[in-house]
C-alpha cells in the first residue's frame, strides 16, 4: 500500500457521483475553506477550483466515473491523485456517512498523508483496455450459452454432442437435434446470439490488436515470445499493466497480479491469508491461463512441474508456475528481452 504524502497549501476531496459532486477544500492547517455540493460539470468545478489552481491537490476515490475528472485536471495542470477504493475504508466507517462527510474525509486523508494511491491509468490507452474487458464479459456469456445447450441435452436425455460450438457451420446441425419446436426455438436463440458474438468479437479482437500495435508494439511482440501466451493473453497483459516501470520491484508486480498471498498474522500466530482480492483480477486470470497453456505439449515444462511436486502439493503447482511466468514477464518487459525457456526452467 502506498500513501500520498506531499505537502500543498490546499487539499481538495471530491465525493464523486455520476450526476453530483460534493467538494471539500481544506487548507494546510485543516480548516475548511469550501464545502459544497455541485453538479458533475466541468464549469461548476472550475468555478470552485480556479482560485486555487497551482496550490491545490485534488483527490477522488477510484469509482466508475473518475475518468473525466482526471483528464480535466490534466488539461488544466491541476495536481490529481486517485484513491484506492478497497484501501479507503476510512471514508466508509463512522457513525454518520453521507457525501458531505465523505468529501471531508478524503481531503483530510490527503492532508494527513494517509491517502492510499491507485494507478491513474493513461488516458490514451484507457478506452482500449475497457473494450478488452468488455470483450471478456461477452466471451463468458457466450460460454454460458454453450453450457445451456449442453444442459438442454441432459434434460431430454440426449447423447452428449461432439460438435465444436466455436464453429458457426457446425452449429447448424444442432437445429435438427430436437423434435419439440419450442425446445428447438430455445436452442435457436442460443445459436443466434453465438453467431452474432462470433462475428462481432472477431472484429473487436482485430481492432484492439491494431490499437496495441500503435500503443506499445514492443510489449506486444515480447509477450508473444512466451509459449502459451497468444493474442488475447498478450493483449490482456499489455493493457492491464500499462507501463511496467510503475512497479518498483518484481514483488510489487506479483502482488498486484494476485500471484502471491499475504499471511494474516497477529501476536505471532498465523490466521490464514489476507487481501486475496486486492489486485488485478485480469492479470491473475491471464497468468493462470498462460501457465496451463505453457504445459500443453511441452515435455520440458512438464518435467519442471514434476520437480515442483517434490516440494509442494499439486494444488500449488500451477500457482507456482503462474507466479514464475509473472516474474519472467516483469523482467522481460523491464529489460526488453525475449523469452528464454532454458533460463526459465533452470530455477
mmCIF file of C-alpha atoms in Angstrom:
data_model
loop_
_atom_site.group_PDB
_atom_site.id
_atom_site.type_symbol
_atom_site.label_atom_id
_atom_site.label_comp_id
_atom_site.label_asym_id
_atom_site.label_seq_id
_atom_site.Cartn_x
_atom_site.Cartn_y
_atom_site.Cartn_z
ATOM 1 C CA UNK A 1 0.000 0.000 0.000
ATOM 2 C CA UNK A 2 1.350 3.432 -0.981
ATOM 3 C CA UNK A 3 0.237 6.706 0.552
ATOM 4 C CA UNK A 4 0.371 10.212 -0.867
ATOM 5 C CA UNK A 5 2.404 12.401 1.473
ATOM 6 C CA UNK A 6 3.382 15.533 -0.473
ATOM 7 C CA UNK A 7 2.557 18.923 1.046
ATOM 8 C CA UNK A 8 0.292 21.512 -0.574
ATOM 9 C CA UNK A 9 -1.312 24.775 0.562
ATOM 10 C CA UNK A 10 -4.770 23.337 -0.140
ATOM 11 C CA UNK A 11 -6.295 19.856 -0.362
ATOM 12 C CA UNK A 12 -9.480 19.092 -2.299
ATOM 13 C CA UNK A 13 -11.512 15.962 -1.643
ATOM 14 C CA UNK A 14 -14.317 15.130 -4.063
ATOM 15 C CA UNK A 15 -17.035 12.595 -3.320
ATOM 16 C CA UNK A 16 -17.733 11.567 -6.885
ATOM 17 C CA UNK A 17 -21.063 10.502 -8.381
ATOM 18 C CA UNK A 18 -22.428 10.293 -11.913
ATOM 19 C CA UNK A 19 -24.542 13.472 -11.638
ATOM 20 C CA UNK A 20 -23.373 15.158 -8.427
ATOM 21 C CA UNK A 21 -20.095 16.114 -6.761
ATOM 22 C CA UNK A 22 -19.528 17.047 -3.138
ATOM 23 C CA UNK A 23 -16.376 19.151 -2.972
ATOM 24 C CA UNK A 24 -14.401 19.900 0.184
ATOM 25 C CA UNK A 25 -11.277 22.104 0.193
ATOM 26 C CA UNK A 26 -9.203 22.437 3.358
ATOM 27 C CA UNK A 27 -6.015 24.395 3.946
ATOM 28 C CA UNK A 28 -2.705 23.147 5.343
ATOM 29 C CA UNK A 29 -3.984 23.721 8.909
ATOM 30 C CA UNK A 30 -7.047 21.559 8.338
ATOM 31 C CA UNK A 31 -9.523 24.443 8.223
ATOM 32 C CA UNK A 32 -12.431 24.028 5.798
ATOM 33 C CA UNK A 33 -12.323 26.637 3.033
ATOM 34 C CA UNK A 34 -15.118 25.341 0.799
ATOM 35 C CA UNK A 35 -17.622 22.560 1.404
ATOM 36 C CA UNK A 36 -20.248 22.470 -1.317
ATOM 37 C CA UNK A 37 -22.435 20.205 -3.449
ATOM 38 C CA UNK A 38 -22.387 20.906 -7.187
ATOM 39 C CA UNK A 39 -23.418 19.235 -10.423
ATOM 40 C CA UNK A 40 -20.997 16.897 -12.180
ATOM 41 C CA UNK A 41 -19.932 19.658 -14.536
ATOM 42 C CA UNK A 42 -16.506 20.923 -15.569
ATOM 43 C CA UNK A 43 -17.736 24.510 -15.449
ATOM 44 C CA UNK A 44 -19.129 24.197 -11.916
ATOM 45 C CA UNK A 45 -15.951 22.523 -10.719
ATOM 46 C CA UNK A 46 -13.786 25.190 -12.352
ATOM 47 C CA UNK A 47 -15.674 27.955 -10.525
ATOM 48 C CA UNK A 48 -14.668 26.382 -7.220
ATOM 49 C CA UNK A 49 -11.091 25.356 -8.018
ATOM 50 C CA UNK A 50 -9.950 28.234 -10.246
ATOM 51 C CA UNK A 51 -8.668 30.467 -7.383
ATOM 52 C CA UNK A 52 -6.566 27.565 -6.048
ATOM 53 C CA UNK A 53 -5.026 26.219 -9.269
ATOM 54 C CA UNK A 54 -1.296 25.729 -8.727
ATOM 55 C CA UNK A 55 -1.711 25.376 -4.963
ATOM 56 C CA UNK A 56 -4.210 22.532 -4.635
ATOM 57 C CA UNK A 57 -4.179 18.739 -4.955
ATOM 58 C CA UNK A 58 -7.425 17.014 -5.993
ATOM 59 C CA UNK A 59 -8.224 13.532 -4.707
ATOM 60 C CA UNK A 60 -11.114 11.205 -5.628
ATOM 61 C CA UNK A 61 -11.947 7.609 -4.869
ATOM 62 C CA UNK A 62 -11.446 5.128 -7.723
ATOM 63 C CA UNK A 63 -15.077 4.735 -8.762
ATOM 64 C CA UNK A 64 -16.576 4.206 -12.229
ATOM 65 C CA UNK A 65 -16.775 7.904 -13.200
ATOM 66 C CA UNK A 66 -13.312 9.243 -12.322
ATOM 67 C CA UNK A 67 -12.011 9.377 -15.915
ATOM 68 C CA UNK A 68 -13.333 12.821 -16.785
ATOM 69 C CA UNK A 69 -12.031 14.403 -13.565
ATOM 70 C CA UNK A 70 -8.536 13.010 -14.168
ATOM 71 C CA UNK A 71 -8.482 14.192 -17.790
ATOM 72 C CA UNK A 72 -9.892 17.600 -16.881
ATOM 73 C CA UNK A 73 -7.246 18.114 -14.186
ATOM 74 C CA UNK A 74 -4.524 17.093 -16.638
ATOM 75 C CA UNK A 75 -5.778 19.662 -19.171
ATOM 76 C CA UNK A 76 -5.670 22.489 -16.617
ATOM 77 C CA UNK A 77 -2.426 21.404 -14.949
ATOM 78 C CA UNK A 78 -4.121 20.621 -11.630
ATOM 79 C CA UNK A 79 -2.422 18.004 -9.448
ATOM 80 C CA UNK A 80 -4.651 14.922 -9.297
ATOM 81 C CA UNK A 81 -4.441 11.742 -7.250
ATOM 82 C CA UNK A 82 -6.627 8.637 -7.399
ATOM 83 C CA UNK A 83 -7.579 6.794 -4.227
ATOM 84 C CA UNK A 84 -7.610 3.003 -3.976
ATOM 85 C CA UNK A 85 -11.255 2.051 -3.367
ATOM 86 C CA UNK A 86 -10.551 -1.073 -1.266
ATOM 87 C CA UNK A 87 -7.977 0.661 0.930
ATOM 88 C CA UNK A 88 -10.061 3.788 1.555
ATOM 89 C CA UNK A 89 -12.041 2.167 4.347
ATOM 90 C CA UNK A 90 -11.691 5.275 6.494
ATOM 91 C CA UNK A 91 -14.373 7.057 4.459
ATOM 92 C CA UNK A 92 -16.810 4.157 4.862
ATOM 93 C CA UNK A 93 -16.583 3.872 8.637
ATOM 94 C CA UNK A 94 -18.046 6.061 11.363
ATOM 95 C CA UNK A 95 -21.489 6.596 12.781
ATOM 96 C CA UNK A 96 -22.554 9.100 10.152
ATOM 97 C CA UNK A 97 -21.940 8.545 6.448
ATOM 98 C CA UNK A 98 -23.034 10.866 3.678
ATOM 99 C CA UNK A 99 -21.490 12.674 0.722
ATOM 100 C CA UNK A 100 -20.573 15.737 2.768
ATOM 101 C CA UNK A 101 -18.755 13.704 5.407
ATOM 102 C CA UNK A 102 -17.022 11.554 2.793
ATOM 103 C CA UNK A 103 -15.620 14.532 0.864
ATOM 104 C CA UNK A 104 -14.202 15.974 4.102
ATOM 105 C CA UNK A 105 -12.616 12.631 4.986
ATOM 106 C CA UNK A 106 -10.966 12.404 1.544
ATOM 107 C CA UNK A 107 -9.495 15.910 1.911
ATOM 108 C CA UNK A 108 -8.287 15.065 5.438
ATOM 109 C CA UNK A 109 -6.652 11.837 4.285
ATOM 110 C CA UNK A 110 -4.782 13.837 1.633
ATOM 111 C CA UNK A 111 -3.571 16.377 4.151
ATOM 112 C CA UNK A 112 -2.569 13.760 6.735
ATOM 113 C CA UNK A 113 -0.550 11.564 4.353
ATOM 114 C CA UNK A 114 -2.986 8.665 4.691
ATOM 115 C CA UNK A 115 -4.467 8.749 1.199
ATOM 116 C CA UNK A 116 -3.926 5.300 -0.445
ATOM 117 C CA UNK A 117 -2.803 5.690 -4.057
ATOM 118 C CA UNK A 118 -4.319 3.852 -7.021
ATOM 119 C CA UNK A 119 -2.918 3.938 -10.552
ATOM 120 C CA UNK A 120 -4.154 6.794 -12.721
ATOM 121 C CA UNK A 121 -4.254 4.783 -15.942
ATOM 122 C CA UNK A 122 -3.051 6.746 -19.034
ATOM 123 C CA UNK A 123 -5.995 8.245 -20.911
ATOM 124 C CA UNK A 124 -4.702 7.280 -24.364
ATOM 125 C CA UNK A 125 -4.888 3.531 -23.544
ATOM 126 C CA UNK A 126 -7.889 3.588 -21.233
ATOM 127 C CA UNK A 127 -10.635 3.042 -23.824
ATOM 128 C CA UNK A 128 -8.831 0.077 -25.423
ATOM 129 C CA UNK A 129 -8.436 -1.561 -22.013
ATOM 130 C CA UNK A 130 -12.151 -1.084 -21.296
ATOM 131 C CA UNK A 131 -13.077 -2.562 -24.674
ATOM 132 C CA UNK A 132 -10.880 -5.587 -23.982
ATOM 133 C CA UNK A 133 -12.550 -6.073 -20.600
ATOM 134 C CA UNK A 134 -15.952 -5.793 -22.258
ATOM 135 C CA UNK A 135 -14.912 -8.479 -24.726
ATOM 136 C CA UNK A 136 -14.097 -10.775 -21.808
ATOM 137 C CA UNK A 137 -17.599 -10.416 -20.348
ATOM 138 C CA UNK A 138 -19.185 -11.216 -23.702
ATOM 139 C CA UNK A 139 -16.952 -14.286 -24.153
ATOM 140 C CA UNK A 140 -18.027 -15.537 -20.735
ATOM 141 C CA UNK A 141 -21.666 -15.008 -21.616
ATOM 142 C CA UNK A 142 -21.076 -16.994 -24.801
ATOM 143 C CA UNK A 143 -19.677 -19.816 -22.671
ATOM 144 C CA UNK A 144 -22.871 -19.735 -20.601
ATOM 145 C CA UNK A 145 -24.933 -20.069 -23.781
ATOM 146 C CA UNK A 146 -22.901 -23.116 -24.819
ATOM 147 C CA UNK A 147 -23.410 -24.533 -21.344
ATOM 148 C CA UNK A 148 -27.161 -24.087 -21.729
ATOM 149 C CA UNK A 149 -27.088 -26.219 -24.884
ATOM 150 C CA UNK A 150 -25.259 -28.977 -23.014
ATOM 151 C CA UNK A 151 -27.737 -28.792 -20.104
ATOM 152 C CA UNK A 152 -30.691 -28.971 -22.513
ATOM 153 C CA UNK A 153 -29.256 -32.205 -23.926
ATOM 154 C CA UNK A 154 -29.142 -33.615 -20.402
ATOM 155 C CA UNK A 155 -32.705 -32.512 -19.655
ATOM 156 C CA UNK A 156 -34.063 -34.584 -22.538
ATOM 157 C CA UNK A 157 -31.606 -37.459 -22.075
ATOM 158 C CA UNK A 158 -29.998 -36.885 -25.454
ATOM 159 C CA UNK A 159 -26.447 -38.069 -26.178
ATOM 160 C CA UNK A 160 -23.690 -35.574 -25.492
ATOM 161 C CA UNK A 161 -22.948 -33.503 -28.558
ATOM 162 C CA UNK A 162 -19.484 -33.741 -30.037
ATOM 163 C CA UNK A 163 -19.939 -30.619 -32.124
ATOM 164 C CA UNK A 164 -17.494 -27.785 -31.626
ATOM 165 C CA UNK A 165 -19.776 -24.837 -30.890
ATOM 166 C CA UNK A 166 -16.964 -22.404 -31.669
ATOM 167 C CA UNK A 167 -17.553 -23.053 -35.372
ATOM 168 C CA UNK A 168 -20.568 -21.399 -36.973
ATOM 169 C CA UNK A 169 -21.071 -24.132 -39.591
ATOM 170 C CA UNK A 170 -21.288 -26.937 -37.025
ATOM 171 C CA UNK A 171 -23.940 -25.097 -35.003
ATOM 172 C CA UNK A 172 -26.430 -25.623 -37.826
ATOM 173 C CA UNK A 173 -26.509 -29.361 -37.064
ATOM 174 C CA UNK A 174 -27.921 -28.664 -33.597
ATOM 175 C CA UNK A 175 -31.077 -27.230 -35.152
ATOM 176 C CA UNK A 176 -32.035 -30.735 -36.323
ATOM 177 C CA UNK A 177 -31.437 -32.457 -32.988
ATOM 178 C CA UNK A 178 -34.644 -31.536 -31.126
ATOM 179 C CA UNK A 179 -38.145 -32.647 -32.139
ATOM 180 C CA UNK A 180 -40.100 -30.300 -29.893
ATOM 181 C CA UNK A 181 -40.403 -26.955 -31.763
ATOM 182 C CA UNK A 182 -40.390 -24.975 -28.510
ATOM 183 C CA UNK A 183 -37.158 -26.575 -27.340
ATOM 184 C CA UNK A 184 -35.781 -26.015 -30.836
ATOM 185 C CA UNK A 185 -36.655 -22.324 -30.600
ATOM 186 C CA UNK A 186 -34.842 -22.121 -27.273
ATOM 187 C CA UNK A 187 -31.689 -23.563 -28.845
ATOM 188 C CA UNK A 188 -32.086 -21.298 -31.884
ATOM 189 C CA UNK A 189 -31.908 -18.307 -29.554
ATOM 190 C CA UNK A 190 -28.598 -19.560 -28.156
ATOM 191 C CA UNK A 191 -27.240 -20.172 -31.636
ATOM 192 C CA UNK A 192 -28.316 -16.748 -32.930
ATOM 193 C CA UNK A 193 -26.524 -14.990 -30.073
ATOM 194 C CA UNK A 194 -23.417 -17.140 -30.525
ATOM 195 C CA UNK A 195 -23.326 -16.368 -34.248
ATOM 196 C CA UNK A 196 -23.574 -12.653 -33.509
ATOM 197 C CA UNK A 197 -20.873 -12.862 -30.828
ATOM 198 C CA UNK A 198 -18.512 -14.791 -33.114
ATOM 199 C CA UNK A 199 -18.830 -12.175 -35.854
ATOM 200 C CA UNK A 200 -18.530 -9.120 -33.602
ATOM 201 C CA UNK A 201 -15.761 -10.461 -31.362
ATOM 202 C CA UNK A 202 -13.543 -11.316 -34.329
ATOM 203 C CA UNK A 203 -13.752 -7.686 -35.440
ATOM 204 C CA UNK A 204 -13.228 -6.365 -31.902
ATOM 205 C CA UNK A 205 -10.122 -8.514 -31.393
ATOM 206 C CA UNK A 206 -8.653 -7.324 -34.699
ATOM 207 C CA UNK A 207 -9.407 -3.716 -33.745
ATOM 208 C CA UNK A 208 -7.811 -3.985 -30.274
ATOM 209 C CA UNK A 209 -4.696 -5.659 -31.674
ATOM 210 C CA UNK A 210 -4.387 -2.815 -34.170
ATOM 211 C CA UNK A 211 -4.567 -0.285 -31.307
ATOM 212 C CA UNK A 212 -1.971 -2.231 -29.308
ATOM 213 C CA UNK A 213 0.478 -2.067 -32.208
ATOM 214 C CA UNK A 214 0.185 1.710 -32.006
ATOM 215 C CA UNK A 215 0.228 1.979 -28.221
ATOM 216 C CA UNK A 216 3.054 -0.411 -27.355
ATOM 217 C CA UNK A 217 4.255 -2.700 -30.171
ATOM 218 C CA UNK A 218 7.410 -3.663 -28.244
ATOM 219 C CA UNK A 219 5.487 -5.119 -25.281
ATOM 220 C CA UNK A 220 3.124 -6.930 -27.646
ATOM 221 C CA UNK A 221 5.884 -8.692 -29.579
ATOM 222 C CA UNK A 222 7.854 -9.564 -26.438
ATOM 223 C CA UNK A 223 4.808 -11.145 -24.795
ATOM 224 C CA UNK A 224 4.100 -13.294 -27.846
ATOM 225 C CA UNK A 225 7.529 -14.935 -27.490
ATOM 226 C CA UNK A 226 6.301 -16.741 -24.353
ATOM 227 C CA UNK A 227 4.867 -20.203 -25.221
ATOM 228 C CA UNK A 228 1.236 -20.265 -24.114
ATOM 229 C CA UNK A 229 0.715 -16.515 -24.414
ATOM 230 C CA UNK A 230 -1.163 -15.858 -27.640
ATOM 231 C CA UNK A 231 -3.022 -12.871 -28.998
ATOM 232 C CA UNK A 232 -5.694 -12.437 -26.311
ATOM 233 C CA UNK A 233 -3.428 -13.111 -23.324
ATOM 234 C CA UNK A 234 -0.729 -10.784 -24.661
ATOM 235 C CA UNK A 235 -3.292 -8.024 -25.190
ATOM 236 C CA UNK A 236 -4.719 -8.566 -21.706
ATOM 237 C CA UNK A 237 -1.315 -8.440 -20.016
ATOM 238 C CA UNK A 238 -0.230 -5.421 -22.074
ATOM 239 C CA UNK A 239 -3.295 -3.310 -21.298
ATOM 240 C CA UNK A 240 -3.658 -4.353 -17.665
ATOM 241 C CA UNK A 241 -0.017 -3.476 -16.943
ATOM 242 C CA UNK A 242 0.063 -0.197 -18.855
ATOM 243 C CA UNK A 243 3.629 0.845 -18.061
ATOM 244 C CA UNK A 244 5.824 -1.755 -16.351
ATOM 245 C CA UNK A 245 8.024 0.984 -14.857
ATOM 246 C CA UNK A 246 5.237 1.894 -12.431
ATOM 247 C CA UNK A 247 6.184 -1.205 -10.417
ATOM 248 C CA UNK A 248 9.282 -0.581 -8.304
ATOM 249 C CA UNK A 249 10.039 -4.274 -7.870
ATOM 250 C CA UNK A 250 9.010 -7.685 -9.137
ATOM 251 C CA UNK A 251 7.496 -8.405 -5.709
ATOM 252 C CA UNK A 252 5.093 -5.480 -6.074
ATOM 253 C CA UNK A 253 4.183 -6.600 -9.579
ATOM 254 C CA UNK A 254 3.468 -10.156 -8.373
ATOM 255 C CA UNK A 255 1.341 -8.786 -5.552
ATOM 256 C CA UNK A 256 -0.595 -6.533 -7.932
ATOM 257 C CA UNK A 257 -1.191 -9.520 -10.226
ATOM 258 C CA UNK A 258 -2.554 -11.585 -7.309
ATOM 259 C CA UNK A 259 0.183 -14.166 -7.818
ATOM 260 C CA UNK A 260 1.188 -14.199 -4.149
ATOM 261 C CA UNK A 261 -0.838 -14.449 -0.966
ATOM 262 C CA UNK A 262 -0.119 -12.414 2.144
ATOM 263 C CA UNK A 263 -0.211 -14.012 5.570
ATOM 264 C CA UNK A 264 -2.584 -12.636 8.198
ATOM 265 C CA UNK A 265 -0.578 -12.634 11.439
ATOM 266 C CA UNK A 266 -1.140 -11.304 14.927
ATOM 267 C CA UNK A 267 0.693 -11.941 18.205
ATOM 268 C CA UNK A 268 2.970 -14.435 16.480
ATOM 269 C CA UNK A 269 0.068 -16.503 15.168
ATOM 270 C CA UNK A 270 -0.967 -17.006 11.547
ATOM 271 C CA UNK A 271 -4.649 -16.754 10.706
ATOM 272 C CA UNK A 272 -4.534 -17.768 7.047
ATOM 273 C CA UNK A 273 -4.147 -15.315 4.195
ATOM 274 C CA UNK A 274 -5.298 -11.751 3.691
ATOM 275 C CA UNK A 275 -6.056 -9.389 0.803
ATOM 276 C CA UNK A 276 -6.548 -12.131 -1.795
ATOM 277 C CA UNK A 277 -8.968 -9.956 -3.768
ATOM 278 C CA UNK A 278 -6.805 -6.831 -3.739
ATOM 279 C CA UNK A 279 -5.003 -6.501 -7.039
ATOM 280 C CA UNK A 280 -5.769 -7.031 -10.701
ATOM 281 C CA UNK A 281 -8.095 -9.973 -11.341
ATOM 282 C CA UNK A 282 -7.480 -9.798 -15.109
ATOM 283 C CA UNK A 283 -3.717 -10.332 -14.692
ATOM 284 C CA UNK A 284 -4.391 -13.182 -12.268
ATOM 285 C CA UNK A 285 -6.577 -14.846 -14.921
ATOM 286 C CA UNK A 286 -4.088 -14.192 -17.737
ATOM 287 C CA UNK A 287 -1.086 -15.701 -15.949
ATOM 288 C CA UNK A 288 -3.141 -18.673 -14.714
ATOM 289 C CA UNK A 289 -4.285 -19.387 -18.279
ATOM 290 C CA UNK A 290 -0.740 -18.918 -19.567
ATOM 291 C CA UNK A 291 0.556 -21.485 -17.063
ATOM 292 C CA UNK A 292 -1.920 -24.119 -18.282
ATOM 293 C CA UNK A 293 -1.250 -23.397 -21.960
ATOM 294 C CA UNK A 294 2.512 -23.385 -21.397
ATOM 295 C CA UNK A 295 2.323 -27.022 -20.281
ATOM 296 C CA UNK A 296 0.382 -28.146 -23.342
ATOM 297 C CA UNK A 297 2.635 -30.334 -25.486
ATOM 298 C CA UNK A 298 5.726 -29.095 -23.637
ATOM 299 C CA UNK A 299 7.692 -32.009 -22.164
ATOM 300 C CA UNK A 300 10.347 -29.738 -20.656
ATOM 301 C CA UNK A 301 7.690 -27.744 -18.815
ATOM 302 C CA UNK A 302 6.046 -30.925 -17.533
ATOM 303 C CA UNK A 303 9.370 -32.180 -16.210
ATOM 304 C CA UNK A 304 9.802 -28.859 -14.397
ATOM 305 C CA UNK A 305 6.306 -29.278 -12.911
ATOM 306 C CA UNK A 306 7.240 -32.779 -11.728
ATOM 307 C CA UNK A 307 10.191 -31.261 -9.879
ATOM 308 C CA UNK A 308 7.835 -28.851 -8.160
ATOM 309 C CA UNK A 309 5.719 -31.789 -6.938
ATOM 310 C CA UNK A 310 8.559 -32.883 -4.675
ATOM 311 C CA UNK A 311 8.293 -29.760 -2.519
ATOM 312 C CA UNK A 312 4.653 -28.665 -2.813
ATOM 313 C CA UNK A 313 1.154 -30.048 -3.278
ATOM 314 C CA UNK A 314 -0.486 -30.474 -6.659
ATOM 315 C CA UNK A 315 -2.885 -27.656 -5.860
ATOM 316 C CA UNK A 316 0.021 -25.226 -5.599
ATOM 317 C CA UNK A 317 1.950 -26.362 -8.668
ATOM 318 C CA UNK A 318 0.084 -24.296 -11.261
ATOM 319 C CA UNK A 319 0.003 -21.282 -8.940
ATOM 320 C CA UNK A 320 3.773 -21.517 -8.596
ATOM 321 C CA UNK A 321 4.185 -21.796 -12.378
ATOM 322 C CA UNK A 322 1.874 -18.807 -12.923
ATOM 323 C CA UNK A 323 3.912 -16.840 -10.375
ATOM 324 C CA UNK A 324 7.117 -17.755 -12.160
ATOM 325 C CA UNK A 325 5.651 -16.696 -15.516
ATOM 326 C CA UNK A 326 4.552 -13.402 -13.989
ATOM 327 C CA UNK A 327 8.045 -12.705 -12.663
ATOM 328 C CA UNK A 328 9.526 -13.658 -16.026
ATOM 329 C CA UNK A 329 7.191 -11.272 -17.887
ATOM 330 C CA UNK A 330 8.110 -8.468 -15.497
ATOM 331 C CA UNK A 331 11.830 -8.753 -16.277
ATOM 332 C CA UNK A 332 11.175 -9.290 -19.994
ATOM 333 C CA UNK A 333 9.239 -6.023 -20.266
ATOM 334 C CA UNK A 334 11.551 -4.189 -17.888
ATOM 335 C CA UNK A 335 14.690 -5.168 -19.810
ATOM 336 C CA UNK A 336 13.009 -5.545 -23.236
ATOM 337 C CA UNK A 337 14.271 -9.096 -23.762
ATOM 338 C CA UNK A 338 12.565 -12.109 -25.366
ATOM 339 C CA UNK A 339 11.564 -15.253 -23.503
ATOM 340 C CA UNK A 340 14.454 -17.654 -22.732
ATOM 341 C CA UNK A 341 12.944 -21.065 -21.928
ATOM 342 C CA UNK A 342 16.222 -22.668 -20.885
ATOM 343 C CA UNK A 343 16.834 -19.967 -18.327
ATOM 344 C CA UNK A 344 13.191 -20.006 -17.246
ATOM 345 C CA UNK A 345 13.178 -23.740 -16.449
ATOM 346 C CA UNK A 346 16.540 -23.693 -14.734
ATOM 347 C CA UNK A 347 15.120 -22.373 -11.469
#
